[in-house]
């Protein structure tokens, strides 16, 4: 997207040397023009124009490594734009973001983006102390695309919330109208029946494209296979032709015919019906293709895990949550964290492509807990103030940094 917005920049460099007959003091070499790439990518294994480009798109980890090992990395860089800055509160990667924001080599302006930052003023004050500069909270207080939440009770959709306002009367009415006894856990046959009925309703009510979220890769494959009989691209030969062209291009990069028949051919049959699957156990080339199909409106239903809650360009009108609980490992389950829940809801409705977004909460099992989960607001963002051997040694490397001052007064 950035490459399409910014053309390569032509840089005028006065390079070259004088000849022996030229007067050194008066010699002016002719300008030599070279094209400077505007956008580069640096994700560890992928490095494209990462040192010469004017804009470098990279991961948190690459940024931290460069701050630790290359003191001149940010020289001449006026701005660091951190997407999903609320990641600092996560136990897995949060310490990386916090180390970046409080790093002694960080000396440029920072813009942090987030859609679920509750204590924005408090976080901005801490960020300002980290950068020793004024910090401002900007952006909209309300969602630009209105969000409508529905509950699926097996035979119809009931509207139960608008934005953050929950309608208790509609929820009670929906619970009363449940036409079946809810089991503790759905069998696959029951899940297949409810899923097919729901997708038919979404198509009838023009609520596609949709993203169906589950928290198990195996279940996602089964769910996609269960609805393969539905052709969401029926009546559009041009759409099917485009899907076929994209897969033929993909096939040229897959030289193993056995791998194509085992992994890609079943996925192609689903894609020809407007169905995509996105989780970590699928080939990377196919995952990139799913994003392309969804952007071009060629994939009407995407079955995915919660990893698509952030960072992936997947424009959809409707987000379907099939369960309010998720596995925690060792055969345990827990309620979906409030931050993840609201991140998933935020995927519904893309500005510029939709005029409203929809969320469907599937009331298919007895202990759903949707109402309690909806009333839980995203948790406030705080850092851990991490000080370990790594941060101590990296701080003491540079004589210009007061190690004690830096390590004992972390703003977070």
XYZ file of C-alpha atoms in Angstrom:
412
model
C 0.000 0.000 0.000
C 2.821 2.414 0.819
C 4.576 1.581 -2.463
C 1.435 2.504 -4.375
C 1.168 5.807 -2.515
C 4.774 6.944 -2.814
C 6.782 6.958 -6.017
C 10.546 6.299 -5.882
C 12.428 9.472 -5.088
C 15.087 10.828 -7.455
C 18.111 11.907 -5.462
C 20.754 14.228 -6.922
C 24.223 13.210 -5.761
C 27.390 15.117 -6.629
C 29.631 12.131 -7.128
C 32.603 11.492 -9.343
C 36.191 12.774 -9.318
C 38.171 15.447 -11.128
C 40.516 14.670 -13.988
C 44.233 15.383 -13.717
C 43.959 18.451 -15.984
C 41.157 20.076 -13.983
C 41.677 22.688 -11.356
C 40.650 21.007 -8.107
C 39.333 24.189 -6.508
C 37.121 25.208 -9.425
C 36.067 21.772 -10.631
C 32.376 21.041 -10.216
C 31.451 17.465 -11.158
C 28.230 16.903 -13.074
C 25.312 15.724 -10.938
C 24.528 12.059 -11.052
C 20.968 11.027 -10.476
C 19.938 7.808 -8.846
C 16.552 6.480 -7.830
C 16.178 6.069 -4.090
C 13.571 3.497 -3.037
C 10.866 5.064 -0.937
C 9.665 1.987 0.975
C 11.727 -0.875 2.389
C 10.814 -3.968 4.392
C 12.747 -5.573 7.234
C 11.200 -8.562 8.997
C 14.229 -10.672 9.834
C 14.290 -13.177 6.967
C 13.028 -10.559 4.491
C 15.211 -7.531 3.819
C 14.323 -5.335 0.844
C 15.872 -1.845 0.558
C 15.941 -1.694 4.339
C 18.980 0.624 4.535
C 18.432 2.889 1.521
C 14.693 3.516 1.692
C 13.095 6.631 3.129
C 10.399 4.580 4.873
C 11.330 1.290 6.523
C 8.547 -1.086 7.582
C 9.846 -3.523 10.195
C 8.871 -5.613 13.197
C 9.270 -4.676 16.849
C 12.113 -7.173 17.266
C 14.145 -5.792 14.355
C 13.782 -2.321 15.807
C 14.983 -3.406 19.247
C 18.004 -5.274 17.837
C 19.058 -2.232 15.799
C 18.688 0.060 18.813
C 20.919 -2.281 20.832
C 23.618 -2.829 18.208
C 23.564 0.236 15.940
C 23.759 3.600 17.747
C 23.341 5.474 14.450
C 20.205 3.619 13.374
C 17.869 6.560 14.060
C 20.226 9.288 12.862
C 18.273 11.458 10.453
C 14.993 9.669 11.141
C 12.411 12.196 12.357
C 9.609 9.778 13.171
C 8.878 6.312 14.536
C 5.326 5.129 13.933
C 4.373 2.196 16.189
C 1.221 0.380 15.158
C -0.833 -1.503 17.778
C 1.029 0.197 20.613
C -1.233 -1.530 23.150
C 0.872 -4.646 22.479
C 3.050 -3.317 25.311
C 0.551 -4.804 27.746
C 0.843 -8.337 26.374
C 3.000 -10.836 28.307
C 4.592 -12.290 25.148
C 5.855 -9.232 23.238
C 5.066 -6.340 25.546
C 8.588 -6.012 26.899
C 9.910 -5.430 23.356
C 7.672 -2.400 22.819
C 8.492 -1.048 26.259
C 12.241 -1.409 25.669
C 11.872 0.474 22.383
C 9.990 3.381 23.959
C 12.429 3.715 26.880
C 15.634 2.878 24.997
C 18.545 5.258 25.545
C 19.167 5.404 21.773
C 15.571 6.400 21.023
C 15.759 10.082 20.115
C 13.023 10.720 17.568
C 9.363 11.597 17.641
C 6.973 8.701 18.281
C 3.425 8.234 16.987
C 1.552 5.343 18.575
C -1.602 3.878 17.035
C -4.259 1.936 18.896
C -7.974 1.308 18.722
C -8.377 -0.098 22.247
C -6.306 2.228 24.437
C -8.563 3.138 27.361
C -6.133 5.191 29.491
C -4.805 7.186 26.556
C -4.123 10.378 28.547
C -2.220 8.496 31.238
C -0.205 6.546 28.682
C 0.552 9.730 26.728
C 1.921 11.351 29.900
C 4.230 8.364 30.488
C 5.319 8.377 26.850
C 6.100 12.086 27.092
C 8.374 11.467 30.080
C 10.079 8.639 28.183
C 10.799 10.917 25.205
C 11.209 14.088 27.276
C 8.839 15.884 24.920
C 5.272 17.077 24.726
C 2.796 14.332 23.881
C -0.698 14.763 22.502
C -3.734 12.482 22.283
C -5.352 12.859 18.872
C -7.979 10.984 16.905
C -11.689 10.351 17.160
C -13.461 9.560 20.403
C -16.107 7.516 18.607
C -15.847 4.787 16.017
C -16.103 6.232 12.470
C -18.190 3.264 11.284
C -21.267 2.424 13.425
C -21.151 -1.068 14.905
C -24.239 -3.238 15.370
C -24.080 -6.379 17.493
C -26.442 -9.300 16.943
C -26.936 -12.629 18.670
C -27.686 -15.759 16.634
C -30.187 -17.977 18.421
C -30.292 -20.744 15.821
C -33.101 -19.581 13.557
C -32.684 -15.797 13.400
C -30.471 -12.852 14.277
C -31.485 -10.533 17.099
C -29.997 -7.046 17.411
C -28.787 -6.610 21.004
C -26.331 -3.700 20.957
C -25.321 -0.564 19.084
C -21.751 0.521 19.630
C -21.029 0.052 23.329
C -24.704 0.288 24.374
C -26.176 -3.097 25.321
C -29.974 -3.579 25.052
C -31.006 -5.710 28.038
C -34.612 -6.055 26.855
C -33.573 -7.345 23.440
C -31.162 -9.791 25.084
C -33.851 -11.167 27.401
C -36.258 -11.470 24.471
C -33.645 -13.311 22.404
C -33.006 -15.741 25.240
C -36.734 -16.378 25.557
C -37.072 -17.063 21.836
C -34.426 -19.770 21.759
C -36.193 -22.557 19.926
C -33.905 -25.338 21.139
C -32.241 -26.598 24.285
C -28.652 -25.408 24.357
C -26.101 -28.186 24.848
C -23.018 -27.832 27.014
C -20.857 -28.482 23.945
C -21.881 -28.712 20.299
C -21.221 -31.858 18.306
C -19.749 -31.271 14.868
C -23.053 -32.168 13.187
C -24.852 -29.540 15.286
C -22.131 -26.973 14.559
C -22.363 -27.663 10.818
C -26.149 -27.184 10.776
C -26.039 -23.917 12.721
C -23.129 -22.591 10.674
C -24.791 -23.268 7.316
C -28.035 -21.639 8.488
C -26.132 -18.591 9.788
C -24.193 -18.072 6.561
C -27.373 -18.299 4.507
C -28.911 -15.594 6.716
C -25.849 -13.385 6.352
C -25.995 -13.679 2.578
C -29.749 -13.014 2.491
C -29.399 -9.921 4.697
C -26.396 -8.624 2.698
C -23.973 -8.906 5.628
C -21.119 -10.427 3.649
C -18.115 -10.515 3.447
C -17.736 -12.050 6.892
C -14.927 -13.264 9.104
C -15.798 -16.356 11.160
C -13.509 -16.604 14.194
C -12.667 -19.794 16.070
C -9.712 -20.593 18.312
C -8.722 -23.990 16.933
C -6.985 -24.605 13.608
C -8.507 -28.082 13.360
C -12.019 -26.762 13.937
C -11.493 -24.038 11.323
C -10.606 -26.625 8.685
C -13.667 -28.676 9.601
C -15.952 -25.638 9.542
C -14.713 -24.537 6.124
C -15.150 -28.053 4.774
C -18.660 -28.225 6.261
C -19.897 -25.266 4.193
C -18.076 -26.108 0.945
C -21.428 -26.869 -0.710
C -22.415 -23.181 -0.508
C -21.264 -21.180 -3.528
C -20.921 -17.562 -2.453
C -19.677 -16.595 -5.932
C -22.574 -18.141 -7.820
C -23.716 -16.059 -10.765
C -20.358 -14.331 -11.171
C -18.239 -16.067 -13.781
C -15.803 -13.156 -13.799
C -15.116 -13.554 -10.043
C -14.460 -17.273 -10.450
C -12.170 -16.541 -13.397
C -10.157 -14.101 -11.291
C -9.807 -16.634 -8.466
C -8.638 -19.235 -10.975
C -6.055 -16.837 -12.439
C -4.620 -16.063 -8.994
C -4.271 -19.743 -8.136
C -2.627 -20.492 -11.500
C -0.076 -17.786 -10.712
C 0.436 -19.328 -7.282
C 0.872 -22.789 -8.812
C 3.866 -21.563 -10.816
C 5.715 -20.984 -7.524
C 4.845 -24.415 -6.118
C 7.005 -26.942 -7.942
C 5.933 -29.967 -5.889
C 2.865 -31.488 -7.570
C 2.194 -33.735 -4.588
C 2.194 -30.752 -2.215
C -0.136 -28.873 -4.542
C -2.595 -31.759 -4.643
C -2.447 -32.295 -0.895
C -2.504 -28.719 0.433
C -3.439 -26.216 -2.255
C -6.007 -28.019 -4.429
C -8.604 -28.387 -1.615
C -8.089 -24.736 -0.697
C -8.563 -23.742 -4.332
C -11.890 -25.589 -4.486
C -13.036 -23.634 -1.427
C -11.804 -20.356 -2.911
C -13.782 -20.928 -6.111
C -16.866 -20.884 -3.890
C -15.742 -17.668 -2.161
C -14.451 -19.384 1.014
C -11.026 -18.834 2.579
C -9.181 -20.212 5.600
C -6.476 -18.346 7.534
C -4.451 -19.863 10.368
C -0.823 -20.561 11.235
C -0.716 -24.151 9.922
C -1.384 -23.191 6.297
C 1.273 -22.373 3.647
C 2.478 -18.781 3.700
C 1.865 -18.272 -0.035
C -1.779 -19.233 0.382
C -2.227 -16.928 3.402
C -1.004 -13.981 1.321
C -3.415 -14.981 -1.420
C -6.340 -15.055 1.023
C -5.618 -11.445 1.936
C -5.603 -10.507 -1.756
C -8.871 -12.348 -2.365
C -10.551 -10.634 0.590
C -9.335 -7.189 -0.485
C -10.697 -7.749 -4.003
C -14.030 -8.998 -2.594
C -13.418 -12.438 -4.103
C -13.453 -14.180 -0.706
C -16.853 -13.728 0.894
C -16.298 -15.842 4.027
C -12.966 -16.200 5.830
C -12.537 -18.771 8.600
C -9.718 -17.549 10.807
C -8.180 -17.595 14.262
C -7.797 -14.578 16.531
C -4.455 -13.708 14.883
C -6.415 -11.694 12.307
C -7.609 -9.339 15.051
C -4.655 -7.053 14.337
C -2.195 -6.290 11.643
C -3.750 -7.982 8.613
C -5.509 -6.077 5.855
C -8.733 -8.107 5.829
C -11.694 -5.826 5.043
C -14.981 -7.450 6.119
C -18.464 -6.211 6.920
C -19.312 -8.807 9.585
C -17.348 -10.568 12.329
C -18.802 -13.840 13.640
C -17.617 -15.139 17.019
C -18.499 -18.814 17.399
C -17.448 -19.116 21.053
C -16.784 -16.863 24.028
C -14.064 -19.155 25.395
C -10.681 -20.177 24.056
C -8.200 -22.953 24.838
C -5.381 -22.195 27.251
C -3.303 -25.331 26.808
C -3.304 -28.524 28.858
C -6.955 -29.091 27.865
C -8.077 -25.976 29.726
C -10.293 -23.124 28.548
C -10.784 -19.516 29.571
C -12.986 -16.606 28.605
C -11.754 -14.541 25.687
C -9.743 -11.581 27.087
C -11.597 -8.286 26.848
C -8.842 -6.614 24.798
C -8.880 -9.431 22.238
C -12.676 -9.390 22.159
C -12.840 -5.687 21.297
C -9.974 -6.011 18.823
C -11.973 -8.676 16.978
C -15.084 -6.504 17.010
C -13.043 -3.653 15.572
C -12.447 -5.613 12.355
C -16.104 -5.222 11.346
C -16.635 -2.407 8.860
C -13.781 -0.832 6.903
C -13.857 2.965 6.448
C -14.165 3.771 2.771
C -15.575 0.335 1.950
C -18.527 -0.090 4.336
C -21.033 2.297 5.857
C -21.585 0.082 8.944
C -20.178 -2.996 10.629
C -21.880 -6.027 12.145
C -20.919 -8.460 14.881
C -22.666 -11.796 15.334
C -22.354 -13.563 18.710
C -23.321 -17.222 18.390
C -25.575 -18.302 21.257
C -25.083 -21.986 20.504
C -23.876 -23.368 23.829
C -25.295 -23.137 27.330
C -22.545 -21.140 29.048
C -21.873 -18.488 26.436
C -21.213 -15.469 28.660
C -21.605 -12.919 25.852
C -23.343 -10.303 27.999
C -20.655 -10.310 30.696
C -17.913 -10.261 28.073
C -19.509 -7.312 26.265
C -19.664 -5.288 29.489
C -15.954 -5.802 30.149
C -14.129 -2.813 28.736
C -10.570 -3.173 27.418
C -8.066 -3.184 30.249
C -5.843 -0.170 30.863
C -2.348 -0.265 29.402
C 0.598 -0.370 31.786
C 4.159 -1.479 31.239
C 6.045 -3.833 33.493
C 9.003 -1.502 33.956
C 11.311 -4.325 32.924
C 14.901 -4.129 34.110
C 17.028 -7.205 33.469
C 20.652 -8.052 32.750
C 20.216 -7.205 29.068
C 18.861 -3.712 29.671
C 21.490 -2.992 32.322
C 24.419 -3.979 30.128
C 23.073 -2.181 27.064
C 22.548 0.989 29.105
C 26.068 0.901 30.595
C 27.744 0.461 27.178
C 27.389 4.140 26.327
C 29.245 6.626 28.484
C 26.841 9.418 27.600
C 23.956 7.641 29.318
C 23.398 7.836 33.070
C 22.684 4.160 33.709
C 21.269 4.655 37.203
C 18.968 7.466 36.101
C 17.764 5.509 33.078
C 17.122 2.223 34.831
C 15.472 3.435 38.026
C 13.019 5.912 36.561
C 11.153 4.085 33.822
C 8.003 6.083 32.994
C 6.037 2.857 32.613
